[in-house]
Tab-separated table of C-alpha atoms and ligand atoms in Angstrom:
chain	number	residue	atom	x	y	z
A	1	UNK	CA	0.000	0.000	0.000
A	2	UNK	CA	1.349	3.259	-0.999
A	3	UNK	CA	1.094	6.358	0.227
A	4	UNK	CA	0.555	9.170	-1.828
A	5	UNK	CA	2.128	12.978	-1.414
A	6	UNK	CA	-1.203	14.418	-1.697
A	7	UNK	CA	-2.096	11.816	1.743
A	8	UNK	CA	1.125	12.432	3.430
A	9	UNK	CA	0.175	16.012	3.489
A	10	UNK	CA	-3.331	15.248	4.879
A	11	UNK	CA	-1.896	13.504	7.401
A	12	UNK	CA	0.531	16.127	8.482
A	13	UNK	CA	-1.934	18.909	8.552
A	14	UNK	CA	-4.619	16.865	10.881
A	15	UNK	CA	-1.920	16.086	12.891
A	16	UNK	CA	-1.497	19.719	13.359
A	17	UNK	CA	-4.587	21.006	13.469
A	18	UNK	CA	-5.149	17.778	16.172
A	19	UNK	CA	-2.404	19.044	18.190
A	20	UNK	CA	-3.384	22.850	18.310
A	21	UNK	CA	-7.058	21.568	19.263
A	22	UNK	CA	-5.819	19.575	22.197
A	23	UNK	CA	-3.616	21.738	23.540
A	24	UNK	CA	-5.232	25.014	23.246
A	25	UNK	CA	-3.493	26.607	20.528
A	26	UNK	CA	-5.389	28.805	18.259
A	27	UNK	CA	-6.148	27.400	15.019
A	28	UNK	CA	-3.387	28.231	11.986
A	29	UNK	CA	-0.887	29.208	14.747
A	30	UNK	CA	1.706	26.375	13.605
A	31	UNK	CA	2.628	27.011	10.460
A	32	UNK	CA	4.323	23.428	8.177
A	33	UNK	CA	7.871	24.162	6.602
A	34	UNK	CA	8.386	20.972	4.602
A	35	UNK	CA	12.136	19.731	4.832
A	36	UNK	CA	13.089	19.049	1.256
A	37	UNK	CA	16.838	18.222	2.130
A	38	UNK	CA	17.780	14.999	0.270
A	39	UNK	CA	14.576	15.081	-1.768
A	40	UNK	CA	14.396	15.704	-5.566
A	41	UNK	CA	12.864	19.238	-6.377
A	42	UNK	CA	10.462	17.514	-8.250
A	43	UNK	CA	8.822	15.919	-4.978
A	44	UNK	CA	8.971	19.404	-3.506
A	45	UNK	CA	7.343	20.475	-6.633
A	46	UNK	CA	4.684	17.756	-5.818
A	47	UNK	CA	3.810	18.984	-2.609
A	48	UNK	CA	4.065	22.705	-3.508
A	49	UNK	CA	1.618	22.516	-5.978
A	50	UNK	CA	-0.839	21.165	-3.264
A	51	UNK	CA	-0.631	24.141	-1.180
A	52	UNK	CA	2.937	23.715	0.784
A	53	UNK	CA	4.169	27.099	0.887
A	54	UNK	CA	7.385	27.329	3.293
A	55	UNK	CA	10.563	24.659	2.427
A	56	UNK	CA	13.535	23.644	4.586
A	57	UNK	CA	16.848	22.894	3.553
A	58	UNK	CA	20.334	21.988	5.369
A	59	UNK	CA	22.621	21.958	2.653
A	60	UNK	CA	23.383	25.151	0.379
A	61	UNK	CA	24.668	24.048	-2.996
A	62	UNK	CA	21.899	21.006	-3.325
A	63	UNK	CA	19.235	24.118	-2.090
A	64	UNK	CA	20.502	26.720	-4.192
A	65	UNK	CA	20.036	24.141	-7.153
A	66	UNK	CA	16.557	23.027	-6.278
A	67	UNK	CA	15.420	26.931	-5.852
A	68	UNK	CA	16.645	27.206	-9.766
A	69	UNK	CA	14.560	24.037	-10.460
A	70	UNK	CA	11.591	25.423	-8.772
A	71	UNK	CA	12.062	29.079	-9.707
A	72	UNK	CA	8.526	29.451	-11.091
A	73	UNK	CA	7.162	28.476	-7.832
A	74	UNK	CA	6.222	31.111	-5.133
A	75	UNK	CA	7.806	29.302	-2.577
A	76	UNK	CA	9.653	30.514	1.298
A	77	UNK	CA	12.854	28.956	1.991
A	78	UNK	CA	14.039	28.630	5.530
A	79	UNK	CA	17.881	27.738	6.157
A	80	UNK	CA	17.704	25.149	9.033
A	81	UNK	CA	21.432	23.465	8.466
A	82	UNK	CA	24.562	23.893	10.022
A	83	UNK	CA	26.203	27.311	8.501
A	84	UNK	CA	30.063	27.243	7.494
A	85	UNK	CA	31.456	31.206	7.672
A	86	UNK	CA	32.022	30.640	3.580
A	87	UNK	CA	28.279	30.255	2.946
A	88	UNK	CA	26.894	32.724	4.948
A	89	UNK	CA	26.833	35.244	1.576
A	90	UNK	CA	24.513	32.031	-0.804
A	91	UNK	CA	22.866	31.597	2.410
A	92	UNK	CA	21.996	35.621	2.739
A	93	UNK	CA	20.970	35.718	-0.886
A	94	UNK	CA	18.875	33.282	-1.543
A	95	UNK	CA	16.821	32.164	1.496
A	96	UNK	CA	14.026	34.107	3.559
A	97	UNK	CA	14.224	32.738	7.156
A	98	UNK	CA	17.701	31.498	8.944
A	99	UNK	CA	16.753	28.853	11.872
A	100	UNK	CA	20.103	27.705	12.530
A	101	UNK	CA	22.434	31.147	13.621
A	102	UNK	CA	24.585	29.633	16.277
A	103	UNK	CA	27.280	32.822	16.714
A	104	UNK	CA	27.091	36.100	16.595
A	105	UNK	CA	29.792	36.032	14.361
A	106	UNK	CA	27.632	34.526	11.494
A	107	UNK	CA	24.626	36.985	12.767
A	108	UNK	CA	27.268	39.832	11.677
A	109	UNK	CA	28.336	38.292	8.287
A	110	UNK	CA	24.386	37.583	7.311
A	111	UNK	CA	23.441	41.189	8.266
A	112	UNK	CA	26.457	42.214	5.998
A	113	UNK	CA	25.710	40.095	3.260
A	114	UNK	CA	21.707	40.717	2.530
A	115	UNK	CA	21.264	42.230	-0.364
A	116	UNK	CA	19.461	45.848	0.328
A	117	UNK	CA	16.868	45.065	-2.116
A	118	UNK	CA	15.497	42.378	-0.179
A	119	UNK	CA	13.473	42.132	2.666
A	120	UNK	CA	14.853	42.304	5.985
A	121	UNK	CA	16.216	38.655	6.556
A	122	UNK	CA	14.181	36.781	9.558
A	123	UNK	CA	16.880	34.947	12.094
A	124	UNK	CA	16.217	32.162	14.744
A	125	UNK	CA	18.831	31.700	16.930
A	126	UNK	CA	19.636	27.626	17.460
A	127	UNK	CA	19.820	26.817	21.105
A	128	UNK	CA	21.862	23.842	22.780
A	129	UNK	CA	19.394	23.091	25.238
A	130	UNK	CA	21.656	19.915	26.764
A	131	UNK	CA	24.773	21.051	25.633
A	132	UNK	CA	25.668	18.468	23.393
A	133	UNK	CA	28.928	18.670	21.946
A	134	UNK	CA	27.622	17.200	18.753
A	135	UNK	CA	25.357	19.876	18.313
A	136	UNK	CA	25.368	23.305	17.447
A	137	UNK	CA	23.635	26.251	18.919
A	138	UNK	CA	24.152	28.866	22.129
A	139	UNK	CA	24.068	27.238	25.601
A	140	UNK	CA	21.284	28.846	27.656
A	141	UNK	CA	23.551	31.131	29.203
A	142	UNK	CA	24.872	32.578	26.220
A	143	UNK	CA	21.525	33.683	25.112
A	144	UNK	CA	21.374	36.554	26.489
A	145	UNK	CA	24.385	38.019	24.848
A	146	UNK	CA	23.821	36.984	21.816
A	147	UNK	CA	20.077	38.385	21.767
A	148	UNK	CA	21.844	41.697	22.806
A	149	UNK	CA	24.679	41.545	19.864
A	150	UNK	CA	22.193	40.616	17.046
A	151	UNK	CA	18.880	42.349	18.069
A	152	UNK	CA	20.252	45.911	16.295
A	153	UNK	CA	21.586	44.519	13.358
A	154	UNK	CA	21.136	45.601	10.107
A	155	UNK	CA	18.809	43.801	7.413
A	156	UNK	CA	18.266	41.082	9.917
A	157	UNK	CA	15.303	40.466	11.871
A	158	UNK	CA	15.309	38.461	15.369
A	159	UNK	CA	12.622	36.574	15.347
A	160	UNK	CA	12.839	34.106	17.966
A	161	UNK	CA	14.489	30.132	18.594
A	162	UNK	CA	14.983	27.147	17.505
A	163	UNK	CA	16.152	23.985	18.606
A	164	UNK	CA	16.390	20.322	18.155
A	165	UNK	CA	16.278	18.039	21.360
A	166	UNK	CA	18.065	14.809	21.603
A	167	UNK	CA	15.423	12.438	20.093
A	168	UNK	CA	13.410	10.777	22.342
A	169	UNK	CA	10.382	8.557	22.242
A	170	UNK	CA	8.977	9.284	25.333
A	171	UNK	CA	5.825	11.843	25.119
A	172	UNK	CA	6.683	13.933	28.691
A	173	UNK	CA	10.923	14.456	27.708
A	174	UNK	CA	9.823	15.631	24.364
A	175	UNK	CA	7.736	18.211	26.064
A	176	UNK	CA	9.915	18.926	28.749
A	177	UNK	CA	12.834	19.874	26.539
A	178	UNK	CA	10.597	21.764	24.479
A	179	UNK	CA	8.834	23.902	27.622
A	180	UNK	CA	12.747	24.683	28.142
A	181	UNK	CA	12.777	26.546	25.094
A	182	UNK	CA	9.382	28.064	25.481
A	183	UNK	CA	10.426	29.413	29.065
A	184	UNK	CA	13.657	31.020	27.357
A	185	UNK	CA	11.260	32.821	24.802
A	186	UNK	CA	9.381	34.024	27.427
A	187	UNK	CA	12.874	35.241	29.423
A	188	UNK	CA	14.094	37.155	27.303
A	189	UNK	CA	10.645	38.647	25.659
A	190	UNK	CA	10.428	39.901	29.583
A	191	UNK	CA	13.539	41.327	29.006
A	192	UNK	CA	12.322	43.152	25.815
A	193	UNK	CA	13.178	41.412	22.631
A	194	UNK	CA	9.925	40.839	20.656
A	195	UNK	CA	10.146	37.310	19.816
A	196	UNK	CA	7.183	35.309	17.953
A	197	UNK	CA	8.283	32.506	16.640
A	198	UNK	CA	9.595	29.042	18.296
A	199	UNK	CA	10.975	26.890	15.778
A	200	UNK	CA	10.522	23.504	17.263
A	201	UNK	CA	9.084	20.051	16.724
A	202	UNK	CA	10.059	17.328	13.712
A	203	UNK	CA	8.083	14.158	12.017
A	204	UNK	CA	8.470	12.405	15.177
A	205	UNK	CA	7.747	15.159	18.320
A	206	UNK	CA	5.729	17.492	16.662
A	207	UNK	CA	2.769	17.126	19.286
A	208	UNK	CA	4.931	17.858	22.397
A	209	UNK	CA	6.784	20.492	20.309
A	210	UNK	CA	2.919	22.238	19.923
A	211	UNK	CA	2.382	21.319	23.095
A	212	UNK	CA	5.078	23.662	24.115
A	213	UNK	CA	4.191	26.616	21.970
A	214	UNK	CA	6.004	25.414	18.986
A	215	UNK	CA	4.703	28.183	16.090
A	216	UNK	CA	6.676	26.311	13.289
A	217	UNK	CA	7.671	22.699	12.808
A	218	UNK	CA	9.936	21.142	10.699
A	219	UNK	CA	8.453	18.100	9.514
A	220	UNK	CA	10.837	16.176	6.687
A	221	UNK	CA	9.777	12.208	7.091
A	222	UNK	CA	6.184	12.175	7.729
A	223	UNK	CA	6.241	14.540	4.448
A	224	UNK	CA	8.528	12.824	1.944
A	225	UNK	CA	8.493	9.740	3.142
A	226	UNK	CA	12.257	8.013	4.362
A	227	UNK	CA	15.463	10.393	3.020
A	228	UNK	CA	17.333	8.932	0.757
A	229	UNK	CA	21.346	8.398	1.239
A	230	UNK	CA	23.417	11.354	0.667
A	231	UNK	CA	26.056	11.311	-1.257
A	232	UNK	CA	27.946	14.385	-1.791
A	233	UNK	CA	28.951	15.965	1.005
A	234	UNK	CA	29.346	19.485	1.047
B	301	PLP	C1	16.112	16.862	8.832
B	301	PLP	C2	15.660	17.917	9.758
B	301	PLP	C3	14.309	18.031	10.126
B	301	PLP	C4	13.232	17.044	9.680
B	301	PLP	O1	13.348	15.854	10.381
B	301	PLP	P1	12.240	14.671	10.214
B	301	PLP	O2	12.456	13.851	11.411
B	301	PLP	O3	12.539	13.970	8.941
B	301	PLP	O4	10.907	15.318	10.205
B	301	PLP	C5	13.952	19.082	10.946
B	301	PLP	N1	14.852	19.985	11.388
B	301	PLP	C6	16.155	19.917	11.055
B	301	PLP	C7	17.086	20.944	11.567
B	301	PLP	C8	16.595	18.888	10.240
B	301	PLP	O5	17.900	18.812	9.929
């Protein structure tokens, strides 16, 4: 039995609109960014086309070719990979939303880098929420700074965080890591920075992740079906 794009997307949505139901979230508050990464353009295409407006990607020379493939689609891309100091100017160019600043240092060289012409670029700054070595993002107490460095920058806009909690299958750590996030928002919009967006929850936690607050998941599996081996590295 196969399952079609067309039902993956179903499936996605009710599982979202479930979520924001049960836990008291207003309806249309979580908005879907589809990660493409791995995918061919043309299944991005396929979901597009059905309504899929905002795509994720984590690698920059296999997005910056599928946004030339898919160039006569009205589509929002959203960075959500690890960023390397030498892509920060593709990355500036040619993507709307940044998920994954994890220095100031790259916050500087994206404000630098967007073209005047466009829109102000909106940031997420990645948090480390167990400080995991593999991982990247600020530790909690480095937050603070960093909010402070990046919040007057130029042709950036701070819109919030994002993070990616060790996976777990258990319903109550998903949440709790996420309600660590959500209490972060909430420190530092009490200490002025107008944040609205927590970028939070994947194919497998996005319930706890809404739970939470979550106002945009990244949801790649339950989408696209299994990711196919990479095999260029970048
Ligand atoms: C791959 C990826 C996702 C999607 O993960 P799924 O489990 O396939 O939904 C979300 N966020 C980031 C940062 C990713 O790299």
């Amino acid at each position: 039995m196969t399952v079609t794009p067309q039902e993956r997307l179903q499936q996605v949505r009710d599982r979202i609109i479930q979520a924001e139901k049960r836990y008291g979230r207003p309806p249309g508050s979580v908005r879907l960014i589809g990660v493409g990464k791995v995918h061919a353009a043309e299944s991005i295409r396929g979901l597009v086309v059905l309504g899929l407006d905002d795509i994720g990607e984590s690698y920059v020379q296999e997005a910056l070719s599928k946004q030339q493939l898919l160039r006569d689609l009205a589509i929002t891309w959203h960075y959500i990979g690890r960023i390397q100091s030498n892509k920060t100017r593709e990355i500036a160019e040619h993507f709307d939303w940044v998920h994954s600043v994890d220095r100031i240092k790259i916050a500087r060289r994206l404000s630098e880098q967007r073209p005047a012409e466009k829109p102000d670029l909106d940031i997420c700054l990645q948090v480390n929420l167990q400080d995991e070595a593999s991982k990247s993002g600020f530790g909690k107490n480095d937050l603070y700074t960093a909010a402070d460095a990046i919040q007057n920058l130029p042709r950036v806009r701070l819109r919030g965080l994002m993070a990616i909690p060790r996976a777990s299958n258990d319903f109550n750590d998903q949440r709790a890591a996420f309600a660590q996030v959500r209490s972060l928002r909430k420190a530092l919009t009490g200490r002025g920075y107008a944040l609205d967006t927590l970028s939070m929850g994947m194919s497998g936690d996005m319930e706890a992740a809404i739970a939470e607050g979550s106002t945009m998941v990244r949801i790649g599996t339950a989408l696209f079906g299994p990711r196919p081996v990479r095999s260029n590295t970048e």
